[in-house]
XYZ file of C-alpha atoms in Angstrom:
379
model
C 155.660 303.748 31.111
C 156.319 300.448 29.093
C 155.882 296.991 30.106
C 153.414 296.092 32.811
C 156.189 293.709 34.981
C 156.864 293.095 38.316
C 159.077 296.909 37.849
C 156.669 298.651 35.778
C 154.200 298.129 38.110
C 155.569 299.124 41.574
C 157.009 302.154 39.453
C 153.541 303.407 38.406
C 152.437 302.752 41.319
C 154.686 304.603 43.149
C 154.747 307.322 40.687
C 151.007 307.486 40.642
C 150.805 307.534 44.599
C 152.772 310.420 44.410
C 150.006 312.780 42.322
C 151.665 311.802 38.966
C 149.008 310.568 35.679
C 150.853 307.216 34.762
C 149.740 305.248 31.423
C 151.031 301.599 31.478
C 151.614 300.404 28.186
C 152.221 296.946 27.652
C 151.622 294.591 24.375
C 151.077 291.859 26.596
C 147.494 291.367 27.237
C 147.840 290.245 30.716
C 150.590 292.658 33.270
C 152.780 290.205 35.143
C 153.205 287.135 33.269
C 156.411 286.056 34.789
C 155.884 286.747 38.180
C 152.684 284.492 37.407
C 155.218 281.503 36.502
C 157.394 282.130 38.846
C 158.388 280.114 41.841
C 156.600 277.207 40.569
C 153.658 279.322 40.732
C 153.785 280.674 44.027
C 156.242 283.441 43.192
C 159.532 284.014 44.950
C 158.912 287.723 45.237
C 162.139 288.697 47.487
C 165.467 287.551 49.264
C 166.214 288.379 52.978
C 169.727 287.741 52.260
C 169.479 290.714 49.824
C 172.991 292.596 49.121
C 175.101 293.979 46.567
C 177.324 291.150 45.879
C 174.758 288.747 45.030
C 174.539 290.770 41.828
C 176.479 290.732 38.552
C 176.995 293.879 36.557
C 179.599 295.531 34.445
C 179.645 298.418 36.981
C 179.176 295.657 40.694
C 178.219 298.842 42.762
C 175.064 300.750 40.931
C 172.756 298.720 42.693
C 173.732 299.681 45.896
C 171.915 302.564 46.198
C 168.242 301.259 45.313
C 168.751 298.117 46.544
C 169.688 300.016 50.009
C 166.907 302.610 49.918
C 163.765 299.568 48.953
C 164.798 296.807 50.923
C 163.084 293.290 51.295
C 161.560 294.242 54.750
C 159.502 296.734 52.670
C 158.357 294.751 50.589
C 157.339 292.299 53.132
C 155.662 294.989 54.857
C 153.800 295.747 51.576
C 152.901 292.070 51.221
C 151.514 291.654 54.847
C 149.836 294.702 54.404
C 147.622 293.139 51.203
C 147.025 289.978 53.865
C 149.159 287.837 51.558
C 150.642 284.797 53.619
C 154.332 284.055 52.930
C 156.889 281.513 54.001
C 160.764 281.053 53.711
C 162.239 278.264 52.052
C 166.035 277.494 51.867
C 168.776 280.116 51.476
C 166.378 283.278 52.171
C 164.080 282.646 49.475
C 160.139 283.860 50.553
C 157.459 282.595 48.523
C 153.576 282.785 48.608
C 151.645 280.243 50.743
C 148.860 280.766 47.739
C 149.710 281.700 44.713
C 151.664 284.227 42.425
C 148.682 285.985 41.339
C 148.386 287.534 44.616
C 151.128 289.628 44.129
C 149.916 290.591 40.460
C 146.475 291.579 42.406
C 149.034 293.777 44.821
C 150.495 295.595 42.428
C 147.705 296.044 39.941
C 145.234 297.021 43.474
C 148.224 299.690 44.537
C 148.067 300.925 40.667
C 144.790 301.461 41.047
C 145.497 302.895 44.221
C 147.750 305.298 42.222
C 145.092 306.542 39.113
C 147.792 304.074 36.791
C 146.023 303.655 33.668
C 146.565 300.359 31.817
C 146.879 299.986 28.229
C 147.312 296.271 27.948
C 147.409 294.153 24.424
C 148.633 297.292 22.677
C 151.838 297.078 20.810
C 154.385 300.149 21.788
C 155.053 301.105 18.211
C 157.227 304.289 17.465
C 158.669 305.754 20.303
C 159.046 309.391 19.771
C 160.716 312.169 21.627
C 160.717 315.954 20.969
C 160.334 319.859 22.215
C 160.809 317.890 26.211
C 157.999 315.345 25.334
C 158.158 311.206 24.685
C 155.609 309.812 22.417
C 154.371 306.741 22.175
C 151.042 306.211 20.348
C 149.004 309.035 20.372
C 150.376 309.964 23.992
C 152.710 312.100 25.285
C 154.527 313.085 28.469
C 157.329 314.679 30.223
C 159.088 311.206 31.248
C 159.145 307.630 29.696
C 160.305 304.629 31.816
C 161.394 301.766 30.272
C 160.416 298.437 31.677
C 160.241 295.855 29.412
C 162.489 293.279 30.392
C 164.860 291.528 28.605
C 164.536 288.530 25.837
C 164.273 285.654 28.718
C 161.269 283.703 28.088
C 159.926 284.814 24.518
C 157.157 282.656 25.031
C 155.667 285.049 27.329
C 156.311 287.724 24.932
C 159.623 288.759 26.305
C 161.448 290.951 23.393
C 164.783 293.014 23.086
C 162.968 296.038 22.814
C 164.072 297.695 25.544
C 167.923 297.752 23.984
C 166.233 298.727 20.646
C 164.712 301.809 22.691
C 168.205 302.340 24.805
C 170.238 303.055 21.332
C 167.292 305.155 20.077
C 168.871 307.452 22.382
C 172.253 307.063 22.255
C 172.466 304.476 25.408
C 175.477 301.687 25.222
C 173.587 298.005 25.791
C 175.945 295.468 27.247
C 176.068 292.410 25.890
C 172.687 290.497 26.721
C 172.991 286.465 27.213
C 171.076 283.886 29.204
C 171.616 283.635 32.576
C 169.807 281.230 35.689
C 169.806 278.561 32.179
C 170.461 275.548 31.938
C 174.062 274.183 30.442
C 174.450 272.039 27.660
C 176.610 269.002 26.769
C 178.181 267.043 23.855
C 180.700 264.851 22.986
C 181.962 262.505 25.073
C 180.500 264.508 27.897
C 177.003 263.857 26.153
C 177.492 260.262 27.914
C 175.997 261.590 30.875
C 172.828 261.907 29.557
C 172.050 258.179 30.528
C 171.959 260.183 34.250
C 169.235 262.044 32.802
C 166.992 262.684 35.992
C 169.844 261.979 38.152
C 169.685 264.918 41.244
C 172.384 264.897 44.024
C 174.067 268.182 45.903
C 177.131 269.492 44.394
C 179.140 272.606 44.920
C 179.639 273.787 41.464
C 182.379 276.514 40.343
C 182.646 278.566 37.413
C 184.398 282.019 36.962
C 184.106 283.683 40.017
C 181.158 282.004 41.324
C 180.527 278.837 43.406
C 177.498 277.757 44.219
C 176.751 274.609 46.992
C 173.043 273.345 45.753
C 171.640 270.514 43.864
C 173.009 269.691 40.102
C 170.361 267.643 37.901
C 171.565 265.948 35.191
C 169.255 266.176 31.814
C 168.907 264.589 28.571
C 170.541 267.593 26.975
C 173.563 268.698 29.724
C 173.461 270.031 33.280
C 170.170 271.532 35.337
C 169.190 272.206 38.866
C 169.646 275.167 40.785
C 173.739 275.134 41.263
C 174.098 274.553 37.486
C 171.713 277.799 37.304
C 173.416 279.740 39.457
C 177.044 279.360 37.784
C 175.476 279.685 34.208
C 175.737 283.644 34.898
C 179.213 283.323 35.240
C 180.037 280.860 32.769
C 180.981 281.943 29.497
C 181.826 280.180 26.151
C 184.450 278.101 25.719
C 185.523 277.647 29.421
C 184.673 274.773 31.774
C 182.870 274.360 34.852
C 184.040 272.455 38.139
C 181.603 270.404 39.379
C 182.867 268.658 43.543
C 180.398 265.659 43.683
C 181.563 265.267 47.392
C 181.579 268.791 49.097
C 181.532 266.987 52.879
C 184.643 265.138 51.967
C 188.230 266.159 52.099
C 190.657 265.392 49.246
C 191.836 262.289 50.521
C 188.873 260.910 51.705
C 189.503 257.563 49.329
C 192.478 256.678 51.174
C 190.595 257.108 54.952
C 187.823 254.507 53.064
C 190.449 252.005 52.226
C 191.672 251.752 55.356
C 188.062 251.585 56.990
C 186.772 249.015 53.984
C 189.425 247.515 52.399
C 187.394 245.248 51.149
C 185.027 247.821 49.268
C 185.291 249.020 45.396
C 185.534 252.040 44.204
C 182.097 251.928 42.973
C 180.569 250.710 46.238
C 182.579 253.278 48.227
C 180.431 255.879 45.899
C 177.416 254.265 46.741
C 177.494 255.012 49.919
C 177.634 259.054 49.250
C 175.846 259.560 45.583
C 173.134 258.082 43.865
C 173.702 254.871 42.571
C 173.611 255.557 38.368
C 175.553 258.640 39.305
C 178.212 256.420 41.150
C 178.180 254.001 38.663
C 179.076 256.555 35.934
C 181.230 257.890 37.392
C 183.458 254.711 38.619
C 183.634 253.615 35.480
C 184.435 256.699 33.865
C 187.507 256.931 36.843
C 188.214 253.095 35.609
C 190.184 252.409 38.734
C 188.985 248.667 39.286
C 189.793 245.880 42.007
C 189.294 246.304 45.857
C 190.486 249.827 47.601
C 193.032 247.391 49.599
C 194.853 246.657 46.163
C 195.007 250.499 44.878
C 198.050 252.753 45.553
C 197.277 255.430 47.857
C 198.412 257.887 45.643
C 195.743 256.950 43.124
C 193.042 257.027 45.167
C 194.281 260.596 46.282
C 194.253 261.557 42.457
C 190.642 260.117 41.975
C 189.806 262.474 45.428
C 190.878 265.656 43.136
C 189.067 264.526 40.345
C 186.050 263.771 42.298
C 186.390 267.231 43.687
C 186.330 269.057 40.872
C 185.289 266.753 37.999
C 185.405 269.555 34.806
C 182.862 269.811 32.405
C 183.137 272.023 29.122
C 179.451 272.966 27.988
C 179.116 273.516 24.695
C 176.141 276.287 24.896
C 172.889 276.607 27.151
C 169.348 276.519 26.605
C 168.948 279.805 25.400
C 166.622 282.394 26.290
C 163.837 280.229 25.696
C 164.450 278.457 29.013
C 166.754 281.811 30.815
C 165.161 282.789 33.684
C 166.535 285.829 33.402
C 168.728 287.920 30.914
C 172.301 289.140 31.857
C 173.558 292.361 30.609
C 171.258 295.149 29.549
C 171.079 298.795 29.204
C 174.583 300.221 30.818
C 174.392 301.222 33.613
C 177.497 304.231 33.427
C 174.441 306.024 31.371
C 172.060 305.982 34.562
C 171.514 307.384 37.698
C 171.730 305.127 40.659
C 169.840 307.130 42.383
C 166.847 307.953 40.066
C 167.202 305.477 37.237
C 167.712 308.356 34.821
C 169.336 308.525 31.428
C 172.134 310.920 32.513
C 171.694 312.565 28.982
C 168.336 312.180 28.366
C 165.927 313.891 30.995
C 162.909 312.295 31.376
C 164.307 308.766 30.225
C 164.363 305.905 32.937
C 165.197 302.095 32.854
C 164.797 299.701 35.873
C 164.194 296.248 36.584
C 165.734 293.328 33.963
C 166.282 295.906 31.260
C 169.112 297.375 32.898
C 173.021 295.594 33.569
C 172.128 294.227 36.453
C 170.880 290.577 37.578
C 171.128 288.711 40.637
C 171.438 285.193 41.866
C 168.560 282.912 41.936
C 166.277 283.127 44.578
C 164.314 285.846 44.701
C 167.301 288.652 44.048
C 166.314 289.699 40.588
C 162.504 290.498 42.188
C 163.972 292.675 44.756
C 166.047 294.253 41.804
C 162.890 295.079 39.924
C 161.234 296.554 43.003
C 164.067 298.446 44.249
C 164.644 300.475 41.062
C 161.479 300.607 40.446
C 160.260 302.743 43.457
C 163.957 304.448 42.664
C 162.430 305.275 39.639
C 159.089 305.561 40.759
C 160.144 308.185 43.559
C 162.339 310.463 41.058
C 159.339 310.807 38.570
């Protein structure tokens, strides 16, 4: 089995709980790195709000199955059963009271549990497969999973080897990009990077997605956990919608006039953003003088704008900052149920390696454990 992540690891566990001899092979020389960073440190290792749509893939129903068959009340159960304390945050998301590292105890305890034998700080090398048998190193077997990630986070040692592995054998890769990343900005939109800091809730729409959470303003484009979420549906060249009022309606300008006639534009904005945010944006509006002296009709056009101010990023910040990677191995070459290479017996994928990624929150750990056990049962 290769990579020693938050799928590897419930995989050879599972495997291993099940009678099989599991070698973990990561070059790493530590298994879990990014669950250890994630959550701030504390590890948002599931969703209850788990379900299909919340994921993107070029095929939107293969992770029904897994996702349906491990659910986030397992792996709750799992967690209480290690006496790891938990708590919900917003939106579903469960994180650990202590830290992240008591999950990468969990898994590497229920390895153990398992027989799994770890070969960490060793570099895969050639991957080799004949006469039924994968070999990697000097060792062989009957079935190789692969669960090395995708290239989110190189820092941590994050490669594209898994799609290198995929067209060893004749598997299609869709095409891998950033996703949960932050946007980036230039041109006259680079302006707003004297907001830089700036934090206020948004609804924020791009594609097919919408998102209603907060959008941070940096010194190189657009941050914060809406701007995130829309970033996996964003793709070059197009533009994003950002509403800066969700709670008002269209027309709530004109309602304002007639309530504080006396009130700018600016100050009106005052009252419902932060104040650099309203400032930039009044005078980038330029509709000056008292509300009493502006034509309803204009202040109904600066509503619209308002509500869906449009933004055209000119990239993101790259894998390097990508929480996660969208894309993968395809997913029409796999078994939903199993994780198997329909054409290669004895090949499996799970976790971020495969065409599948879900929102932020916690969705893309319950996507790691779900195919993993898939993976981890079929084995």
């Amino acid at each position: 089995m290769l990579g020693a992540g938050a799928a590897g690891m419930l995989c050879a566990a599972t495997a291993g709980q099940r009678g099989r001899r599991v070698l973990l092979v990561d070059h790493a020389d530590e298994a879990g790195k990014k669950i250890l960073i994630s959550g701030g440190g504390r590890c948002n290792f599931t969703n209850i709000d788990t379900a299909p749509d919340r994921y993107l893939s070029a095929n939107p129903h293969f992770a029904t199955s897994p996702l349906s068959r491990y659910t986030p009340a397992d792996f709750i159960a799992l967690v209480e059963r290690h006496g790891i304390a938990w708590h919900e945050k917003t939106l579903g998301q469960l994180f650990c009271d202590g830290s992240a590292r008591q999950i990468v105890a969990m898994l590497r305890d229920e390895c153990t549990a398992g027989g799994v034998t770890f070969a960490l700080g060793r570099p895969v090398g050639e991957v080799g497969h004949a006469d039924g048998l994968f070999r990697v190193g000097g060792a062989t077997a009957p079935a190789l999973v692969i669960a090395t990630g995708g290239p989110s986070i190189p820092k941590l040692g994050a490669t594209g080897l898994a799609y290198d592995l995929a067209r060893r054998f004749g598997l299609k890769v869709v095409e891998p990009r950033p996703a949960l990343v932050p946007l980036t900005l230039a041109g006259d939109e680079a302006l707003f990077r004297a907001l830089s800091g700036v934090a206020t809730e948004v609804e924020a729409r791009a594609g097919k997605g919408r998102f209603r959470e907060a959008a941070l303003f940096t010194h190189r484009g657009l941050s914060g956990p809406a701007i995130l979420q829309i970033s996996s549906y964003w793709r070059h060249g197009e533009a994003i919608a950002i509403n800066f009022l969700p709670d008002e309606a269209a027309d709530w300008l004109v309602a304002a006039k007639r309530a504080r006639p006396r009130a700018t534009l600016r100050a009106a904005l005052a009252q419902r953003l932060p104040d650099r945010l309203a400032e930039t944006l009044a005078e980038r509006v330029a509709l000056a003088g008292e509300l009493a002296n502006l034509p309803d009709r204009a202040l109904a056009e600066v509503g619209r704008r308002l509500g869906g101010w449009e933004f055209r990023p000119n990239g993101t910040e790259g894998f390097a900052k990508a929480e996660v990677t969208i894309g993968g191995i395809d997913t029409a070459a796999l078994s939903s149920r199993t994780m198997e290479a329909r054409r290669v017996p004895g090949l499996y994928a799970i976790g971020e390696a495969v065409d599948v990624t879900g929102w932020l929150g916690g969705y893309n750990f319950q996507w790691a454990w779900a195919s993993g056990v898939a993976a981890g049962l079929a084995l």
